[in-house]
Amino acid sequence: MLVCVGSSSHQPWVSAIPTLPKCTTAEEVNQLHARIITTGFIKIPSFTTRLVLSFISSPHEPLVEFARYVFFKHHAFRHPRGDPFLWNALIRSHSHGCDPRGALVLLCLMLENGVRLDAYSFSLALKACAKVGLVREGMQVCGLLLKMNFGSDVFLQNCLIGLFVRCGCVELARKVFDRMPDRDVVSYNSMIGGYVKCGAVERARELFDGMEERNLITWNSMIRGYVRWEKGVGFAWSLFVKMPQRDLVSWNTVIDGCVKHGRMEDARKLFDEMPERDLVSWVTMIDGYAKWGDVLAARWLFDNMPRRDVISCNSMMAGYVQNGYCIEALKIFHDMKKAANVLPDDTTLLIVLTAFAQLGRVEDGLVIHQYLMEKGYSLNGKLGVALIDMYSKCGSIEDAVSVFENVEQKCVDHWNAMIGGLAIHGMGEMAFDFLMEMGRFSVIPDDITFIGVLSACRHAGMLKEGMICFEVMQKVYKLEPKVQHYGCMVDMLSRAGHVEEAKKLIEEMPVEPNDVIWKTLLSACQLYENFSIGKPIAQQLTKLYSCSSSSYVLLSNIYASLGMWNSVKRVRTEMKERHLKKIPGCSYIELGGTVHQFYVQDRTHPQVTEIYSLLSSL
C-alpha cells in the first residue's frame, strides 16, 4: 500500500509526499498501479519521476517494465527538448540489462522525436553495442557523434575504443586512439587490454613504455599478457618486481602464470610471500599442484585454507579424479554434504559422476541420477553428457541410451557421449547409425564424433564403414583428420591384416605420427608375421622413444619370432641397463562398494591366499 506523510487534509494524496511500497511481483505492481490511479498520484510529475527512477534499476523485471510504462505514458514526449535524464535512465536499464539492443531502439526514438541527446546517452549506446558485438551499429553511433560535435570528447572516444576492442577490431580501435587529440590513462589501458586479448603483447608493451602515468590496471594488463606464453613469465616477473604498488590481482596473475607453465616452486614462493590471500590464490595453487601430479601438496593446501567454499572443494576433487584418486574425491563430496556452509553445485555433481564412471560404481551413479531428477535439474547440458558417459563406462549401455533419449535438447556433446559409449561396448553398427541420425536432426558432428565412430568401427571390425566415415568426415563436413583419427584408421587396417595399406597411410599423413600409431602397426606386423616392415620400425622406435619399454618388448618379440635369440638377449640386456620394465596389466573389480585392484601375478591383496585357493579349485 502507499504510505502518505505530512498532511492533515481529508484527502492526503493531494499534498502528501508519498512513500513507494516494496513490491516484486506482477500482481503487486498491478495493485500499486490501481492505487496510484485512484489516489491521483499518477498525475503528479514529481511522484511519477521518482517512481521511474526507483523502479527502473530494480532487479525485479515487473518493476522495470512498470517504470518503462509510466515513463512512456506520462513523461516521454511532454518536454522533448528538456533534460534527457529520464531517457538515459531507461537506456541504461537496457544497456546494463539483458536486452542491450533496446538501448539503440530508445536512442532512435529520441532522435525521431527531437529529444536532446547528451554524452551519457551516447556512452550507454556504445556500451550496449559492445555488449552484444554490434560493430556496424557502433560505427553509426560514431558517425552521429561527429555530426553532433561530440567527436572530441575523451570519455566517448574511450567508449568507442572499448567497443572495437571487445568486438575484436583492435586495428579500428587503434585508429580511434591515434586520432584522439587528448588521451587519458583509460585510453591507454583499453588499447593495452585489446592488444593483450589478441596476443599482440609487444604492441601493448610499446604503448606501456610510452605512458607517462600508469595505474594498477595498466601494470596488471601487461603482466596478464606476458604470462600467457611460457617465455613471457620472466618478463611478467620483472614487471611485477618493478610495480610501485600491487593488489591481489597482481599477485594472483603472476602465480597463475607460473602454475600454467609448471613453475610450481616460483608459484609457491610468491604464494608464501603474499601479504594477503583470497580464495583465488588458494584454488590456483591447489589446481596447479593437482595438474602437475602432486596431490599431497594440493591436499596440504586444501587442509590449511582458512575457509573453504564449493569452488575450492571442486578444485581438490577434480585434482584427485585427474590423478586417479577417485575414492579420496568422493570422501570430500561426503564431507561437503555434511557441512552446512558448503553446498554441492553442478560442477560438484559432474566431478562425482566422473569419479563413479572411473570406479565403475553404477549404483552410486544411479543415486545421483535420481537426485538430479528429484531436484529438477536439466539434462540438456553437461550433466546429461556426464550421466550418459557414466552409465556407458559402468557397463550399463541400456541406461545410457535411456538418458540420451530423454534429453529434450540434445547438443553434439550428448551425441558424442552416446557414440563413445557404443564404441566402448563394441556396438559399431549402432554407432555408425547414430552418425547418420545426426544429419537427420541437423546436428553437425565434430572431430570428437568421428573419433568415437571410427573407434566403434575399429572394435567391431567394420573396415568398410570406417573407410566411409573417414571419407565423409573430410569431404562432407570438411574436417581435417587429426592424429587420433589416423590412429583409428591405422589400427582398423592393421587388425584386418592390411599392413601395407596401413604403412602407406602413415607415410601420407600430413601430421607427424606418434609412437602409438607406429606401435599399432608394429603389433600388426608381429601378428601377421610381416617382419620386413616390422623390424626397421621397431629399431627406429627404440631410438626415438628410448625411455619407452613397450618398443623394446615389441622388438624383442619380433626377434624371437624370427629365431634371432642373440638379438633378443641384446634387447633385453639394453632394457635392464636403461632400467626399463614392462608395465604389468591391471584389473579393477568392485565388490560391496569397495574397488579391488589386481596386477599380473599380484600377491599384495590381503585375501590373496583365499583367492588363489579358489582359483586352483576351479
mmCIF file of N, CA, C and O in Angstrom, residues 163-197:
data_model
loop_
_atom_site.group_PDB
_atom_site.id
_atom_site.type_symbol
_atom_site.label_atom_id
_atom_site.label_comp_id
_atom_site.label_asym_id
_atom_site.label_seq_id
_atom_site.Cartn_x
_atom_site.Cartn_y
_atom_site.Cartn_z
ATOM 1 N N LEU A 163 34.406 -0.458 -27.402
ATOM 2 C CA LEU A 163 33.527 -1.206 -28.320
ATOM 3 C C LEU A 163 34.345 -2.016 -29.313
ATOM 4 O O LEU A 163 34.136 -3.225 -29.478
ATOM 5 N N PHE A 164 35.289 -1.380 -30.004
ATOM 6 C CA PHE A 164 36.078 -2.063 -31.033
ATOM 7 C C PHE A 164 36.953 -3.168 -30.429
ATOM 8 O O PHE A 164 37.099 -4.241 -31.008
ATOM 9 N N VAL A 165 37.508 -2.899 -29.257
ATOM 10 C CA VAL A 165 38.349 -3.907 -28.591
ATOM 11 C C VAL A 165 37.527 -5.125 -28.232
ATOM 12 O O VAL A 165 37.935 -6.264 -28.468
ATOM 13 N N ARG A 166 36.358 -4.892 -27.656
ATOM 14 C CA ARG A 166 35.517 -6.019 -27.233
ATOM 15 C C ARG A 166 35.043 -6.842 -28.425
ATOM 16 O O ARG A 166 34.852 -8.051 -28.316
ATOM 17 N N CYS A 167 34.867 -6.194 -29.567
ATOM 18 C CA CYS A 167 34.416 -6.896 -30.775
ATOM 19 C C CYS A 167 35.580 -7.492 -31.569
ATOM 20 O O CYS A 167 35.369 -8.043 -32.653
ATOM 21 N N GLY A 168 36.799 -7.357 -31.068
ATOM 22 C CA GLY A 168 37.954 -7.936 -31.739
ATOM 23 C C GLY A 168 38.523 -7.093 -32.862
ATOM 24 O O GLY A 168 39.398 -7.564 -33.598
ATOM 25 N N CYS A 169 38.048 -5.875 -33.014
ATOM 26 C CA CYS A 169 38.536 -4.981 -34.088
ATOM 27 C C CYS A 169 39.610 -4.058 -33.519
ATOM 28 O O CYS A 169 39.400 -2.835 -33.376
ATOM 29 N N VAL A 170 40.763 -4.633 -33.184
ATOM 30 C CA VAL A 170 41.806 -3.869 -32.483
ATOM 31 C C VAL A 170 42.378 -2.768 -33.368
ATOM 32 O O VAL A 170 42.711 -1.682 -32.884
ATOM 33 N N GLU A 171 42.496 -3.040 -34.662
ATOM 34 C CA GLU A 171 43.060 -2.022 -35.560
ATOM 35 C C GLU A 171 42.138 -0.808 -35.676
ATOM 36 O O GLU A 171 42.605 0.331 -35.769
ATOM 37 N N LEU A 172 40.815 -1.034 -35.681
ATOM 38 C CA LEU A 172 39.877 0.093 -35.686
ATOM 39 C C LEU A 172 40.014 0.895 -34.393
ATOM 40 O O LEU A 172 39.971 2.134 -34.403
ATOM 41 N N ALA A 173 40.175 0.173 -33.286
ATOM 42 C CA ALA A 173 40.370 0.846 -32.005
ATOM 43 C C ALA A 173 41.635 1.692 -32.034
ATOM 44 O O ALA A 173 41.661 2.825 -31.522
ATOM 45 N N ARG A 174 42.697 1.164 -32.667
ATOM 46 C CA ARG A 174 43.963 1.906 -32.721
ATOM 47 C C ARG A 174 43.823 3.177 -33.571
ATOM 48 O O ARG A 174 44.426 4.212 -33.262
ATOM 49 N N LYS A 175 43.015 3.108 -34.617
ATOM 50 C CA LYS A 175 42.796 4.305 -35.442
ATOM 51 C C LYS A 175 42.115 5.401 -34.632
ATOM 52 O O LYS A 175 42.474 6.582 -34.731
ATOM 53 N N VAL A 176 41.121 4.995 -33.832
ATOM 54 C CA VAL A 176 40.454 5.969 -32.966
ATOM 55 C C VAL A 176 41.456 6.545 -31.972
ATOM 56 O O VAL A 176 41.520 7.764 -31.739
ATOM 57 N N PHE A 177 42.265 5.660 -31.396
ATOM 58 C CA PHE A 177 43.266 6.056 -30.406
ATOM 59 C C PHE A 177 44.261 7.059 -31.002
ATOM 60 O O PHE A 177 44.577 8.086 -30.392
ATOM 61 N N ASP A 178 44.751 6.764 -32.201
ATOM 62 C CA ASP A 178 45.758 7.632 -32.836
ATOM 63 C C ASP A 178 45.201 9.007 -33.203
ATOM 64 O O ASP A 178 45.940 9.996 -33.258
ATOM 65 N N ARG A 179 43.879 9.082 -33.475
ATOM 66 C CA ARG A 179 43.275 10.357 -33.885
ATOM 67 C C ARG A 179 42.832 11.216 -32.693
ATOM 68 O O ARG A 179 42.417 12.358 -32.882
ATOM 69 N N MET A 180 42.905 10.654 -31.497
ATOM 70 C CA MET A 180 42.444 11.403 -30.319
ATOM 71 C C MET A 180 43.389 12.563 -30.024
ATOM 72 O O MET A 180 44.602 12.356 -29.852
ATOM 73 N N PRO A 181 42.873 13.794 -29.938
ATOM 74 C CA PRO A 181 43.740 14.924 -29.594
ATOM 75 C C PRO A 181 44.240 14.858 -28.153
ATOM 76 O O PRO A 181 45.341 15.297 -27.839
ATOM 77 N N ASP A 182 43.411 14.297 -27.282
ATOM 78 C CA ASP A 182 43.788 14.119 -25.870
ATOM 79 C C ASP A 182 43.484 12.686 -25.463
ATOM 80 O O ASP A 182 42.436 12.135 -25.818
ATOM 81 N N ARG A 183 44.416 12.110 -24.711
ATOM 82 C CA ARG A 183 44.228 10.744 -24.214
ATOM 83 C C ARG A 183 44.443 10.726 -22.704
ATOM 84 O O ARG A 183 45.248 11.498 -22.179
ATOM 85 N N ASP A 184 43.736 9.833 -22.038
ATOM 86 C CA ASP A 184 43.975 9.652 -20.608
ATOM 87 C C ASP A 184 44.396 8.217 -20.346
ATOM 88 O O ASP A 184 44.574 7.425 -21.282
ATOM 89 N N VAL A 185 44.553 7.860 -19.087
ATOM 90 C CA VAL A 185 45.029 6.520 -18.742
ATOM 91 C C VAL A 185 44.036 5.450 -19.180
ATOM 92 O O VAL A 185 44.427 4.322 -19.531
ATOM 93 N N VAL A 186 42.741 5.803 -19.229
ATOM 94 C CA VAL A 186 41.721 4.841 -19.681
ATOM 95 C C VAL A 186 41.931 4.509 -21.160
ATOM 96 O O VAL A 186 41.790 3.346 -21.573
ATOM 97 N N SER A 187 42.286 5.503 -21.953
ATOM 98 C CA SER A 187 42.543 5.287 -23.385
ATOM 99 C C SER A 187 43.665 4.269 -23.568
ATOM 100 O O SER A 187 43.547 3.308 -24.341
ATOM 101 N N TYR A 188 44.763 4.490 -22.849
ATOM 102 C CA TYR A 188 45.900 3.580 -22.949
ATOM 103 C C TYR A 188 45.551 2.185 -22.433
ATOM 104 O O TYR A 188 45.894 1.166 -23.049
ATOM 105 N N ASN A 189 44.879 2.136 -21.309
ATOM 106 C CA ASN A 189 44.529 0.825 -20.732
ATOM 107 C C ASN A 189 43.630 0.016 -21.656
ATOM 108 O O ASN A 189 43.765 -1.203 -21.767
ATOM 109 N N SER A 190 42.691 0.697 -22.324
ATOM 110 C CA SER A 190 41.794 -0.002 -23.252
ATOM 111 C C SER A 190 42.574 -0.598 -24.413
ATOM 112 O O SER A 190 42.360 -1.746 -24.812
ATOM 113 N N MET A 191 43.509 0.185 -24.962
ATOM 114 C CA MET A 191 44.307 -0.309 -26.085
ATOM 115 C C MET A 191 45.252 -1.425 -25.652
ATOM 116 O O MET A 191 45.399 -2.447 -26.346
ATOM 117 N N ILE A 192 45.891 -1.261 -24.503
ATOM 118 C CA ILE A 192 46.799 -2.300 -23.992
ATOM 119 C C ILE A 192 46.011 -3.581 -23.738
ATOM 120 O O ILE A 192 46.448 -4.676 -24.119
ATOM 121 N N GLY A 193 44.826 -3.441 -23.133
ATOM 122 C CA GLY A 193 43.982 -4.620 -22.894
ATOM 123 C C GLY A 193 43.568 -5.296 -24.190
ATOM 124 O O GLY A 193 43.511 -6.518 -24.269
ATOM 125 N N GLY A 194 43.272 -4.502 -25.220
ATOM 126 C CA GLY A 194 42.899 -5.058 -26.523
ATOM 127 C C GLY A 194 44.036 -5.827 -27.161
ATOM 128 O O GLY A 194 43.837 -6.926 -27.692
ATOM 129 N N TYR A 195 45.242 -5.260 -27.123
ATOM 130 C CA TYR A 195 46.403 -5.955 -27.685
ATOM 131 C C TYR A 195 46.701 -7.246 -26.919
ATOM 132 O O TYR A 195 47.024 -8.278 -27.506
ATOM 133 N N VAL A 196 46.591 -7.176 -25.598
ATOM 134 C CA VAL A 196 46.833 -8.377 -24.771
ATOM 135 C C VAL A 196 45.824 -9.464 -25.115
ATOM 136 O O VAL A 196 46.159 -10.640 -25.243
ATOM 137 N N LYS A 197 44.566 -9.049 -25.287
ATOM 138 C CA LYS A 197 43.490 -10.009 -25.585
ATOM 139 C C LYS A 197 43.740 -10.771 -26.881
ATOM 140 O O LYS A 197 43.459 -11.967 -26.980
#
